[in-house]
Coordinates of C-alpha atoms in Angstrom, one line a residue:
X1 CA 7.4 -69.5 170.2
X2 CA 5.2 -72.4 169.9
X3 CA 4.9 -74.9 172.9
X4 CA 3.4 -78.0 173.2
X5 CA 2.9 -79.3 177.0
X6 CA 1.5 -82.8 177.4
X7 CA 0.0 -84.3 180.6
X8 CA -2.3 -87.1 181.3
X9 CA -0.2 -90.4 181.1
X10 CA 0.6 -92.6 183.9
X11 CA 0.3 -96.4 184.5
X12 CA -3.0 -98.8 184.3
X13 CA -3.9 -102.5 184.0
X14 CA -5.3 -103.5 181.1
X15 CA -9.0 -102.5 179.7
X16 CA -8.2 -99.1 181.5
X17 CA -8.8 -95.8 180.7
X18 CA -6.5 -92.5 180.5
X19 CA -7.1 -89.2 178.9
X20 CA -3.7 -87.4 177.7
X21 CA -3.9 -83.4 177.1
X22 CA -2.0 -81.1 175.1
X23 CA -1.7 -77.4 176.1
X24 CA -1.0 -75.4 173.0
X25 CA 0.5 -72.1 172.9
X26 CA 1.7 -69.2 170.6
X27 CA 1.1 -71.3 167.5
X28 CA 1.7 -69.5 164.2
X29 CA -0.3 -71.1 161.5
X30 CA -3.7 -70.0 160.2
X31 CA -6.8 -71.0 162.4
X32 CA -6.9 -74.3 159.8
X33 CA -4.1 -76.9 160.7
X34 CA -3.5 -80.4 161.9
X35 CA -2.8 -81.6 165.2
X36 CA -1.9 -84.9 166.1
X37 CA -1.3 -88.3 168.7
X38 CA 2.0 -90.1 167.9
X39 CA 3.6 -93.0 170.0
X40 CA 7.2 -94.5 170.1
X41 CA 7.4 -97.6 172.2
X42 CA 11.3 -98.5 172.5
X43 CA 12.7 -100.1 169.8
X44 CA 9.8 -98.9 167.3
X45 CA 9.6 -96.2 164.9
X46 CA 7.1 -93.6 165.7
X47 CA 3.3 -94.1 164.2
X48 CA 0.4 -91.8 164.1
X49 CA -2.5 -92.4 166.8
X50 CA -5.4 -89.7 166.2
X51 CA -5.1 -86.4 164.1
X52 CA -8.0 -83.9 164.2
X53 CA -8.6 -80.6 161.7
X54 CA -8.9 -78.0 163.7
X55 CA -10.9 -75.9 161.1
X56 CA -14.3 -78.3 161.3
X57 CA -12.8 -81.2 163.5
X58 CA -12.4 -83.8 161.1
X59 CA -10.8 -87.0 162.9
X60 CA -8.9 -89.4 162.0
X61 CA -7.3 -92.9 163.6
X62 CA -4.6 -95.5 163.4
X63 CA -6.4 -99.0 162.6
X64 CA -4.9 -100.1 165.8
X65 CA -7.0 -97.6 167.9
X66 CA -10.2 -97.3 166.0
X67 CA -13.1 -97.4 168.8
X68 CA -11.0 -97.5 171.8
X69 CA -9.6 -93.7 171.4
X70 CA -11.2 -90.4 171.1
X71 CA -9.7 -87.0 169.8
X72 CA -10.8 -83.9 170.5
X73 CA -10.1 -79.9 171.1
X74 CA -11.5 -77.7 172.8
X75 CA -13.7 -74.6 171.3
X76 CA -10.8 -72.5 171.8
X77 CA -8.4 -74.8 170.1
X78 CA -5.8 -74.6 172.9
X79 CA -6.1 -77.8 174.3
X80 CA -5.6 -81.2 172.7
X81 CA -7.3 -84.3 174.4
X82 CA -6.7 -88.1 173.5
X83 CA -9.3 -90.1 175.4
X84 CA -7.9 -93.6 175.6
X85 CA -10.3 -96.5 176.9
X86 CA -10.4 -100.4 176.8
X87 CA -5.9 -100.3 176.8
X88 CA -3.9 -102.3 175.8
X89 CA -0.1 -103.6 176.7
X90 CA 0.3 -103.0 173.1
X91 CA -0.1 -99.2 173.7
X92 CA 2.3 -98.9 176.0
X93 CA 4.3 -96.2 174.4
X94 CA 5.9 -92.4 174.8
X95 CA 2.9 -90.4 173.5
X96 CA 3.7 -86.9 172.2
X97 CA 1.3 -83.8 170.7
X98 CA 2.3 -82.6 167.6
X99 CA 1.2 -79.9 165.4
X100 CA 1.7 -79.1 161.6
X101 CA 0.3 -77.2 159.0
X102 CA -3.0 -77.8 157.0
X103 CA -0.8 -79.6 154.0
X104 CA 0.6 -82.5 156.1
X105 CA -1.0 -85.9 156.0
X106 CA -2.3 -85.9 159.2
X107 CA -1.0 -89.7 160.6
X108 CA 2.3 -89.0 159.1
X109 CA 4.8 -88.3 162.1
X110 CA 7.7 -86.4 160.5
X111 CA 5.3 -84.5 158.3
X112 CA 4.1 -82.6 161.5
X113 CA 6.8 -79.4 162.7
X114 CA 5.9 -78.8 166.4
X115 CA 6.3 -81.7 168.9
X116 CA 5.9 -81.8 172.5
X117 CA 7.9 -83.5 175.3
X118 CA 5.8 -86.5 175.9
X119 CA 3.9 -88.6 178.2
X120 CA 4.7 -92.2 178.8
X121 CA 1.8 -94.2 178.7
X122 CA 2.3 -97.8 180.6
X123 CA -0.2 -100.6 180.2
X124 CA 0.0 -103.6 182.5
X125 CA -1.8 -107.4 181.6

């Protein structure tokens, strides 16, 4: 059974930093898939933050986050990190893990099959 933990979030002013992780287990996929950073502030759809390939670590980033976030695994691809510095209000959001197959487009949220809980994120001005 796959399971997708997340930790990490909490409250900060603005220009802050966080680091959300993602503790993966009993995945099923090959050693080559996606895994991804999605967010849902209330009233919004859901949008894709940060995906990473985990066979080579190719990245990718919302516009929105460019510069300010960092994704990364570690070597033995269990853990999911999302290294968030100079916050916003605007990211103020639930943020959940997600992981999908190597076929998905990898900032596309209801392309992606296994989903944690989440971790609210609050950003104060």
């Amino acid at each position: 059974q796959v399971q997708l933990v997340e930790s990490g979030g909490g409250s900060v002013q603005a220009g802050g930093s966080l680091r959300l992780s993602c503790a993966a287990s009993g995945y099923k996929y090959s050693s080559s898939y996606y895994m991804g950073w999605f967010r849902q502030a209330p009233g919004k759809e859901r949008e894709g933050v940060a995906a990473i390939y985990t066979s080579g670590g190719h990245t990718y980033y919302a516009d929105s986050v460019k510069g300010r976030f960092t994704i990364s695994q570690d070597n033995a691809k269990t853990t999911l990190y999302l290294q968030m510095n100079s916050l916003k209000p605007d990211d103020t959001a639930m943020y959940y893990c997600a992981a999908g197959g190597a076929w998905v487009r990898p900032l596309i949220w209801n392309e992606y099959t296994y989903w944690g809980q989440g971790t609210q994120v609050t950003v104060s001005s």
